[in-house]
Structures are given as C-alpha cells and as structure tokens.
mmCIF file of C-alpha atoms in Angstrom:
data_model
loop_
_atom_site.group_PDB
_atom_site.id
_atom_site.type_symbol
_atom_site.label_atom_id
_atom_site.label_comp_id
_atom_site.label_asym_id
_atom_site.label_seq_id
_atom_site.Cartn_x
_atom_site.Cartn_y
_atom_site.Cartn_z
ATOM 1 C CA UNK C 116 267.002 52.677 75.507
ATOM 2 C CA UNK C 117 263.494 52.692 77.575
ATOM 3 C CA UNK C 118 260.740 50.870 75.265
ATOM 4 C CA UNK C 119 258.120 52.723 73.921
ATOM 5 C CA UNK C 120 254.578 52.527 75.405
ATOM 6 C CA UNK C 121 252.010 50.349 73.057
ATOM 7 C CA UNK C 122 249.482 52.486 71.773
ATOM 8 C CA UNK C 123 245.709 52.061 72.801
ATOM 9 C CA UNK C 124 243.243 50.788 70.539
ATOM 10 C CA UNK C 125 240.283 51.433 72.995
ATOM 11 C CA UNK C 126 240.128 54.537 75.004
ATOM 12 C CA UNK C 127 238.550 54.426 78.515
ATOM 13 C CA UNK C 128 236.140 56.687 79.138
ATOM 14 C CA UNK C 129 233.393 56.918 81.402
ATOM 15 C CA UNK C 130 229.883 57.567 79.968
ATOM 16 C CA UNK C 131 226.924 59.437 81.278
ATOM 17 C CA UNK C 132 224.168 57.109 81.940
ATOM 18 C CA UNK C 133 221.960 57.936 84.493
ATOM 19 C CA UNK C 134 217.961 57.593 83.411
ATOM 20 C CA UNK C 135 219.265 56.506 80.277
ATOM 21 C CA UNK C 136 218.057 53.270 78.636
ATOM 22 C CA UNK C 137 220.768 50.348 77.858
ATOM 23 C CA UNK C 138 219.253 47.801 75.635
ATOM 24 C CA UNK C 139 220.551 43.896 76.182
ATOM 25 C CA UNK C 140 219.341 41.454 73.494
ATOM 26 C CA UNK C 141 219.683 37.953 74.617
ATOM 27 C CA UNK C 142 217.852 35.625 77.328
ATOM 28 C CA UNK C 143 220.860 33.747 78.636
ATOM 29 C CA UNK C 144 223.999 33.902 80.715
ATOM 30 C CA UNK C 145 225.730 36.120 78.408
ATOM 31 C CA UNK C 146 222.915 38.438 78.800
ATOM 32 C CA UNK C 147 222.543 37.940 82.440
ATOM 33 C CA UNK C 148 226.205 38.868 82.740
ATOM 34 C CA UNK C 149 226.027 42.409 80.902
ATOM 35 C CA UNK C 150 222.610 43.045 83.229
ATOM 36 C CA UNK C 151 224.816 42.482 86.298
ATOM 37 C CA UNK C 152 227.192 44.628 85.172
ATOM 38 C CA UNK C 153 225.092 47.645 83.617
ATOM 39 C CA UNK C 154 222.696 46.758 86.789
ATOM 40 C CA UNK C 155 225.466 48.497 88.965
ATOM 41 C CA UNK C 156 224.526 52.102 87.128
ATOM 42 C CA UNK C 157 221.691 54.184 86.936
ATOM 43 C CA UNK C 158 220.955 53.429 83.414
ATOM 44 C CA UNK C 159 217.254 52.026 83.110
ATOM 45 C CA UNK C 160 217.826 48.438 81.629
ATOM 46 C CA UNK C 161 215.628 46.834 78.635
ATOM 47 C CA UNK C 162 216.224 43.277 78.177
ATOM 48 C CA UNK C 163 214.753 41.920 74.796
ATOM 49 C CA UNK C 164 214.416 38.445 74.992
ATOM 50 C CA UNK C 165 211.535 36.253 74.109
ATOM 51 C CA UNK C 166 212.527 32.901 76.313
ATOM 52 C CA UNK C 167 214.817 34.785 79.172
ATOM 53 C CA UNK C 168 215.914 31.890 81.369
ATOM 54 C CA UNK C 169 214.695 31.598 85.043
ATOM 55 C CA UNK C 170 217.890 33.230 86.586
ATOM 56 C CA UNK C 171 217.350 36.523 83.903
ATOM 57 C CA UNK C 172 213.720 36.754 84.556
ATOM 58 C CA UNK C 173 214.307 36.653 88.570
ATOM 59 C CA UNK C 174 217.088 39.765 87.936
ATOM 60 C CA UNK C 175 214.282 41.393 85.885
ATOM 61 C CA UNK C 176 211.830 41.285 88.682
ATOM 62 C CA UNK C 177 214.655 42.057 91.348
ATOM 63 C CA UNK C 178 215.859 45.263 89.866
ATOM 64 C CA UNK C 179 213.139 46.901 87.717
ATOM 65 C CA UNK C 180 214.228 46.402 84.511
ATOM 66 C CA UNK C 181 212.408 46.446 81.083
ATOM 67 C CA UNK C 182 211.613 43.044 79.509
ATOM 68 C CA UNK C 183 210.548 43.238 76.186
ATOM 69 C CA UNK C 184 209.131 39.518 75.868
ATOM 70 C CA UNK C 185 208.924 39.040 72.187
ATOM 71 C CA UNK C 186 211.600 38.294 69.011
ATOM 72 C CA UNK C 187 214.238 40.871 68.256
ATOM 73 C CA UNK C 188 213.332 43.690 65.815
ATOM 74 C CA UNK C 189 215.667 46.748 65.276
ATOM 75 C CA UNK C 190 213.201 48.992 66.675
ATOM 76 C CA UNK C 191 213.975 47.587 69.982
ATOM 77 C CA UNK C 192 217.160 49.716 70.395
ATOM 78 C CA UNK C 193 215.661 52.834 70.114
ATOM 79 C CA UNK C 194 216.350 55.208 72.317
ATOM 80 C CA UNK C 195 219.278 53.655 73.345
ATOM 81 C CA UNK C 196 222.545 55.398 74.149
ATOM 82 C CA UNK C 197 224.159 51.854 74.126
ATOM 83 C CA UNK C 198 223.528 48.204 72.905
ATOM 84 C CA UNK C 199 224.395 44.764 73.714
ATOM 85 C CA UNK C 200 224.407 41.741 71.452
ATOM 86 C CA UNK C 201 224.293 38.651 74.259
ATOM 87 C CA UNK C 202 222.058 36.603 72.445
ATOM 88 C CA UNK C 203 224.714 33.402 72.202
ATOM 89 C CA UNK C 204 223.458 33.197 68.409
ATOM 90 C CA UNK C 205 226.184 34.270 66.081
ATOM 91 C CA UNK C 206 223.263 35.346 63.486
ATOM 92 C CA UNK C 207 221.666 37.348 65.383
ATOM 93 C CA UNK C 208 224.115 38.981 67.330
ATOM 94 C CA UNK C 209 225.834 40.071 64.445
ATOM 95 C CA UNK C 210 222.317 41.385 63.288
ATOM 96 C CA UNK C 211 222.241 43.468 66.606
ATOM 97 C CA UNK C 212 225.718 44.833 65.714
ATOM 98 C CA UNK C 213 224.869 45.968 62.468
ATOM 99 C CA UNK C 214 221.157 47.637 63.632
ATOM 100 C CA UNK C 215 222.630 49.510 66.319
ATOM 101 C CA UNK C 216 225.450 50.756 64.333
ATOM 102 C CA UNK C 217 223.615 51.828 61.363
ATOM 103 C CA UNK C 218 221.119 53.760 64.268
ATOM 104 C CA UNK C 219 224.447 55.356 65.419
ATOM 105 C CA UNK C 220 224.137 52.949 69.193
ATOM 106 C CA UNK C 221 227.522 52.346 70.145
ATOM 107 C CA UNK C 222 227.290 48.497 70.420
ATOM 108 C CA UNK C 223 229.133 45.285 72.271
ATOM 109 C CA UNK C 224 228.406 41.929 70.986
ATOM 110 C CA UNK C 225 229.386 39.302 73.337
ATOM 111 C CA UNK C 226 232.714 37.083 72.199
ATOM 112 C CA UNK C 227 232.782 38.636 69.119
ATOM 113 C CA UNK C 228 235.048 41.656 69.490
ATOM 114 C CA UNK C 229 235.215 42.373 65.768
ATOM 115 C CA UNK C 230 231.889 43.112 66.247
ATOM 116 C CA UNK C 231 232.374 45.868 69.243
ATOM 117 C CA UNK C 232 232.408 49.388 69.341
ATOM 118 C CA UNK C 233 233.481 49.326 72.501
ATOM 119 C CA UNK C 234 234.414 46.757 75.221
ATOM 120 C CA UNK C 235 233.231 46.480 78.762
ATOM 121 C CA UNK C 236 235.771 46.581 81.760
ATOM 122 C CA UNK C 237 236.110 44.623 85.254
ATOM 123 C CA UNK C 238 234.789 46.718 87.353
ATOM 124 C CA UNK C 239 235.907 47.745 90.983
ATOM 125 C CA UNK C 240 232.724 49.688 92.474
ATOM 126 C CA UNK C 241 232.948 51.771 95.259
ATOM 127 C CA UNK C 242 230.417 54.055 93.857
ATOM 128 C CA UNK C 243 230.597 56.838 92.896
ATOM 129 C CA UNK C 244 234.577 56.118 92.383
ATOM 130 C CA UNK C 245 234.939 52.981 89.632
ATOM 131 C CA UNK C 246 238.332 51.650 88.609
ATOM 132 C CA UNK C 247 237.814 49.646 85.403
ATOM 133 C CA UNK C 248 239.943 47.558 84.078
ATOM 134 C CA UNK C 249 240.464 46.375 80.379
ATOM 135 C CA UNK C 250 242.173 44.397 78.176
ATOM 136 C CA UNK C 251 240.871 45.280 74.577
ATOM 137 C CA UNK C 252 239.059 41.755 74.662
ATOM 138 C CA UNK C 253 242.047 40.089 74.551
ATOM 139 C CA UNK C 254 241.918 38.784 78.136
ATOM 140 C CA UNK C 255 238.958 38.894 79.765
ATOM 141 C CA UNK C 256 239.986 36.555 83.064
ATOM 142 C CA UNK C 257 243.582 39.121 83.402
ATOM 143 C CA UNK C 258 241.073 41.612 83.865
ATOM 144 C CA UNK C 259 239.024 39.605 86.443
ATOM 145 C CA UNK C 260 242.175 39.106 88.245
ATOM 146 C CA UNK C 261 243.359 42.348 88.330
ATOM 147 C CA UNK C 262 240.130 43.172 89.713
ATOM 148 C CA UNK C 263 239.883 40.557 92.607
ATOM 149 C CA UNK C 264 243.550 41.875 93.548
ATOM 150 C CA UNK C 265 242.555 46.030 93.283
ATOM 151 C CA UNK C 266 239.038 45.255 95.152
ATOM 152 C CA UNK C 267 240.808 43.465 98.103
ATOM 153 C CA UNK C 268 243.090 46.385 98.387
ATOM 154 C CA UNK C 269 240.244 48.861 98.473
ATOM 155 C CA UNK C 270 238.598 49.991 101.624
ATOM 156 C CA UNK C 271 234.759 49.419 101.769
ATOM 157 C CA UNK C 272 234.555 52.946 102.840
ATOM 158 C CA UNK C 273 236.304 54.997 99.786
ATOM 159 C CA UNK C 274 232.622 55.492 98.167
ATOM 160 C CA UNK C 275 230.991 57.397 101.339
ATOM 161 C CA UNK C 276 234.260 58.864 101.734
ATOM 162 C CA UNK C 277 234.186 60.027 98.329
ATOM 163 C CA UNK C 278 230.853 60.928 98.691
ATOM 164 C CA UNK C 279 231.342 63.398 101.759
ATOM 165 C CA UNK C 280 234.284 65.204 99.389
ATOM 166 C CA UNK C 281 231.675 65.778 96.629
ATOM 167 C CA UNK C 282 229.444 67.347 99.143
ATOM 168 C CA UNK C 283 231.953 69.686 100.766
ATOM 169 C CA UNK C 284 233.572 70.816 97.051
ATOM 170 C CA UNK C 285 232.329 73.602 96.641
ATOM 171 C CA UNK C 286 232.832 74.909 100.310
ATOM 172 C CA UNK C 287 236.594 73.783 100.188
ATOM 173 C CA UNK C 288 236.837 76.021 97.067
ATOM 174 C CA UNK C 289 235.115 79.288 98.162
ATOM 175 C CA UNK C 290 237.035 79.109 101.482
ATOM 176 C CA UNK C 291 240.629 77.849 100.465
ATOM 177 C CA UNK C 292 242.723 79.295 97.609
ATOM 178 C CA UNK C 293 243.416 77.363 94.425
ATOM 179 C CA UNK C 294 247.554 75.338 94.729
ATOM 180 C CA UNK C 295 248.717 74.292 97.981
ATOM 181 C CA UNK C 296 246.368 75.144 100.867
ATOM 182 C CA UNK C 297 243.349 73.378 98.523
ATOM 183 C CA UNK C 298 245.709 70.358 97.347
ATOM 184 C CA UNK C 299 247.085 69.664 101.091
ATOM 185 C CA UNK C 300 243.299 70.102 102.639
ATOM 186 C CA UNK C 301 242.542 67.146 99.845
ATOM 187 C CA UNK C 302 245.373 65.509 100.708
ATOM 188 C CA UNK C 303 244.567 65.521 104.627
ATOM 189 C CA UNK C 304 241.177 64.434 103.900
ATOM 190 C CA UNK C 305 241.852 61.487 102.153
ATOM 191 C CA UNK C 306 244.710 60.226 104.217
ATOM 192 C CA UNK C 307 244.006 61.963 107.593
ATOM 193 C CA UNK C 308 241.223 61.808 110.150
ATOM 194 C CA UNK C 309 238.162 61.953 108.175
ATOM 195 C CA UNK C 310 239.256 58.827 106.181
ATOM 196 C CA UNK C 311 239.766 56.944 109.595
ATOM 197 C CA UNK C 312 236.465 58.112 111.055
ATOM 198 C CA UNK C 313 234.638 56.639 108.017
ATOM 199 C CA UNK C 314 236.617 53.445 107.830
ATOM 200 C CA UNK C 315 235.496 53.147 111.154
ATOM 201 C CA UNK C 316 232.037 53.385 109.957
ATOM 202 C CA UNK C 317 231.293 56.992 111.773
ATOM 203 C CA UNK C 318 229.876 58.923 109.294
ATOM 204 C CA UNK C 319 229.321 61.916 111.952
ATOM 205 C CA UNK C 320 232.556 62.035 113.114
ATOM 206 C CA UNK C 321 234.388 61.939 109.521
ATOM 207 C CA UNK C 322 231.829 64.897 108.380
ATOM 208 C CA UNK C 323 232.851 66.607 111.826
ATOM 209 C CA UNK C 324 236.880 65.839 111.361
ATOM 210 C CA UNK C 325 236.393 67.343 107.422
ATOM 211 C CA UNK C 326 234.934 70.703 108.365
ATOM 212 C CA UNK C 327 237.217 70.896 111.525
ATOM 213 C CA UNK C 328 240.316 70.879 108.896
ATOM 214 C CA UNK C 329 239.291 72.698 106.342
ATOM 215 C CA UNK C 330 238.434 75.383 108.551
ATOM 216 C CA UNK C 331 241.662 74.887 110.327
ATOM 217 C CA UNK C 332 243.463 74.891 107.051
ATOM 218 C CA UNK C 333 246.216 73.627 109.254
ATOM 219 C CA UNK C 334 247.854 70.038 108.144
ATOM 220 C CA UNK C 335 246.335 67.620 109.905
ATOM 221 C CA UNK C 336 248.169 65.843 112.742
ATOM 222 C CA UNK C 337 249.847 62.480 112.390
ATOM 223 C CA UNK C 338 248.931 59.042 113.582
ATOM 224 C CA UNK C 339 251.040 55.521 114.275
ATOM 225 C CA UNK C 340 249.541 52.631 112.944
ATOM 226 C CA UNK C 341 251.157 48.884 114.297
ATOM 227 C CA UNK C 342 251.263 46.575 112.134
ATOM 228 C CA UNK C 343 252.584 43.044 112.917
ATOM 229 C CA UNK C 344 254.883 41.321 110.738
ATOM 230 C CA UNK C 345 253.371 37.769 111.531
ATOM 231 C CA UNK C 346 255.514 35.224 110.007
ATOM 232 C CA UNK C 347 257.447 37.391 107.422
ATOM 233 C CA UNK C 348 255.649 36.154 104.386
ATOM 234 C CA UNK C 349 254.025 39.400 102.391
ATOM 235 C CA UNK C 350 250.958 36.981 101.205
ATOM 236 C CA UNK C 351 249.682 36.697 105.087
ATOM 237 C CA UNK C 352 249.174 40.306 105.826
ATOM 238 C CA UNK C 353 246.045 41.296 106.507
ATOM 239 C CA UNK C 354 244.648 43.677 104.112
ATOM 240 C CA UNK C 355 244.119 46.340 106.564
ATOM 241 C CA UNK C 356 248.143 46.284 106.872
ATOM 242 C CA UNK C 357 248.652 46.100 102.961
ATOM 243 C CA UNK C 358 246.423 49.338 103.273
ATOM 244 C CA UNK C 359 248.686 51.034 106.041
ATOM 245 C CA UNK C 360 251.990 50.346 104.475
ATOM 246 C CA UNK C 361 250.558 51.953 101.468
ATOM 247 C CA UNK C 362 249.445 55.002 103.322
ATOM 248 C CA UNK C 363 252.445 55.382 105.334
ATOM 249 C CA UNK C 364 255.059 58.532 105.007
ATOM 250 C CA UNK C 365 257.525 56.957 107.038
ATOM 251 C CA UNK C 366 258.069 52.901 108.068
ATOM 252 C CA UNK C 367 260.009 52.187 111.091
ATOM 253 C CA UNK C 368 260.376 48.572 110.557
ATOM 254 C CA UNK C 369 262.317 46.086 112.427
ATOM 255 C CA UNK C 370 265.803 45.456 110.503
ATOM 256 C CA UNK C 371 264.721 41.097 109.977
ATOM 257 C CA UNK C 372 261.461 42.498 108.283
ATOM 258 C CA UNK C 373 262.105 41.234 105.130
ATOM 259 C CA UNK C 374 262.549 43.711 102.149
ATOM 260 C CA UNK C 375 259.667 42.201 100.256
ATOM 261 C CA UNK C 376 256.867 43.392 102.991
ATOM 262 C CA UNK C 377 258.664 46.789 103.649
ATOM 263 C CA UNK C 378 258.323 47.046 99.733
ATOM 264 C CA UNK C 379 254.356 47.047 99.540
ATOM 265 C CA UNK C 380 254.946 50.444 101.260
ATOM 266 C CA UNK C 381 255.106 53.790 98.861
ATOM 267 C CA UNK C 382 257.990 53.972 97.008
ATOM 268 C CA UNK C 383 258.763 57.316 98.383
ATOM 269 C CA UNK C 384 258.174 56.801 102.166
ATOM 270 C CA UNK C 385 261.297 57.577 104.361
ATOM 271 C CA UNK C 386 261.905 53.917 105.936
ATOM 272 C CA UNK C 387 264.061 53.261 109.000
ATOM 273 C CA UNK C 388 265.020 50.262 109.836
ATOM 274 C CA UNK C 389 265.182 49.475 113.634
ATOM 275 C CA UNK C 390 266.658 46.926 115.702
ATOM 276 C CA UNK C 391 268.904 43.436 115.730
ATOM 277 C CA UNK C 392 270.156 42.337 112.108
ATOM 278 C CA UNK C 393 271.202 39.191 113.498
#
C-alpha cells in the first residue's frame, strides 16, 4: 500500500516585492544574513539597527539600503509588506514578532520558528527563475545542501534564457495556436538551439535561433552531444555531462558504462547500449 504524502505546514509561494520595503531589525550576522538574501530582490531594504556591525554597515553602503540608525520602535515597520526579527536578542525579537503581527506584517524571527509567519528558503537564483527550497525550519543546512547540489546542476545561462522567453510570449501566442504547436515550440526552445546559443554565451544568435523556430513552427533538428565516461565513477562527471544526460532523448552508451551514470539520464530516454560486455 503506497504511503501517503505528509501534509505541508508552510505553503511556498512567491511574493510580489519589487519597490516594496522589507524591514530587518537587527545589526548582526543574523541580520546580515536575511539582507543577503532579500538583497537578491527588488524589494527596497530598511535595516533598523542602532550599532550595525562593520560587515552590515559596508552591505548598507554597497547596495542602497535604508539604515535607520537608532533603537527599535514599532513604527519602524511601517509600510512594510514583510518583517524580520534578526536582532540575536530573544526580547526583542519576540517584540518584533508581536508588532508586526498585530500591524498585519507577515513576520520571520530568526531561530525562533514559533515565532514565524513564514520561513525563508535556500535559494537557487537564476533570476528571474528561483527554485527555493524549504524545510519548515526544521533543517536549515538540508536545505543548504540541496541547494549547493540543484545550483551545480543549473546552467549559468537559464536566467537570460528565461529572459528571452518572457520577451517573445506574447509573439509565440498570437502566432502559434494554444496545445501542441505552442507546447513543442516551448519545448524546442528550451532544449533546442536557442538554449545552446545562450549557453554559449551568444545572446544574438539564441534570439536569432528563437524567432527562426517559431516562425518555422517546425520541430527543431537534433544534435549529438559526446560525453566521456572518464573512469566510470558518476561523482567525476563534469557538470556539463550531468546536464547532457539529463537533456538527452536517447543514450547510446557503451555496454561497460556502468548503470549508475547511464541512470542520471531521464528516466524516460530510449537507451541503447553499444559495444563489448566483456
């Protein structure tokens, strides 16, 4: 009998936040942590903290945030559309927590997740796409490992790429019809010649390669990619190969490739195996 799926007690979403202001109270590494991590967004960052250490006050000057230089006082959250209580003092933080939820701020306090509205994730950015990962507080260095292993895996080039699909959207829909033509154009893009032109870092030529197939609406045409075995062990791939086998319809492999590399391909790529067993 298959085991049922645990229920979620924190729902991921992902929150409007451009222009808005994110309010951080706390001069420390706790709060120096959260500004890293909010610093990634367009959200305009006020730090309250009235002795920010050396490292805080340098990210301050480095990235335009607001430093309110003075003690804590609930009116500091105003206007906030979130809060965070990094202030390493378990009096005041809870004091944050309280303020911003009786203002109606959604609200993280650092270490304290009976305290949280919400939590923050690891994040993977290849702006505009973000994976976050999450562990409901309960593990916050899982989630850092999860997200050294996904960003390794991830192509410096997916948020440009990305980027160009936004921008031709709305073309794709007024010229292709809605089901298969539009899903397989998507599909082509993303795993055909437009993705290899930007991983190659030519901008031009991937913008070029996306208008020539979608005015084509043809499927695009396939490619071989080589990719050496090395020594047979799965951890000393590059990750350019971990990438390929991942992308791949079909693996012709040779048959001593052992199972665990031909694995890392797609579970539903056609493999065929290829020469001596012996």
């Amino acid at each position: 009998m298959p085991q049922a799926t645990a229920k979620l007690n924190a729902f991921p979403v992902f929150m409007r936040v451009e222009g808005e202001a994110v309010a951080i109270v706390g001069g420390g590494e706790e709060a120096l942590a959260k500004a890293r991590l909010i610093g990634q967004s367009s959200a305009v960052l006020r730090i309250i903290a009235d002795a920010a250490e050396a490292e805080l006050l340098a990210f301050i000057a480095a990235n335009g945030a607001i430093h309110i230089a003075a003690a804590y006082e609930a009116a500091h959250l105003e206007g906030a559309v979130m809060a965070f209580a990094a202030s390493g003092n378990e009096a005041l933080d809870r004091r944050v927590a309280e303020d911003a939820r009786r203002m109606g701020i959604p609200v993280n306090a650092v270490d304290r997740p009976e305290l949280c509205d919400f939590f923050t994730p690891a994040l993977v950015n290849r702006a505009p796409v973000a994976i976050a990962i999450g562990t409901e507080g309960a593990g916050p260095v899982l989630a850092q490992m999860l997200r050294s292993r996904i960003d390794r895996m991830l192509s410096p080039s997916l948020g440009p790429l990305a980027s160009l699909a936004a921008s031709l959207r709305g073309t794709a829909e007024r010229l292709l019809p809605k089901g298969n033509a539009r899903r397989r154009f998507w599909s082509d893009f993303f795993g055909g010649a437009p993705a290899r032109a930007m991983a190659a870092g030519q901008l031009s030529q991937a913008h070029d390669a996306a208008v020539d197939l979608l005015l084509s609406n043809a499927p695009a045409s396939g490619h071989i990619a080589l990719v050496g075995a090395g020594p047979g062990a799965e951890d000393l791939l590059t990750l350019r190969a971990h990438r390929l086998l991942m992308e791949a319809d079909v693996i012709v492999h040779d048959a001593l490739v052992p199972e665990t590399i031909v694995a890392m391909g797609r579970r539903d790529a056609e493999r065929l195996p290829v020469g001596k067993r012996k």
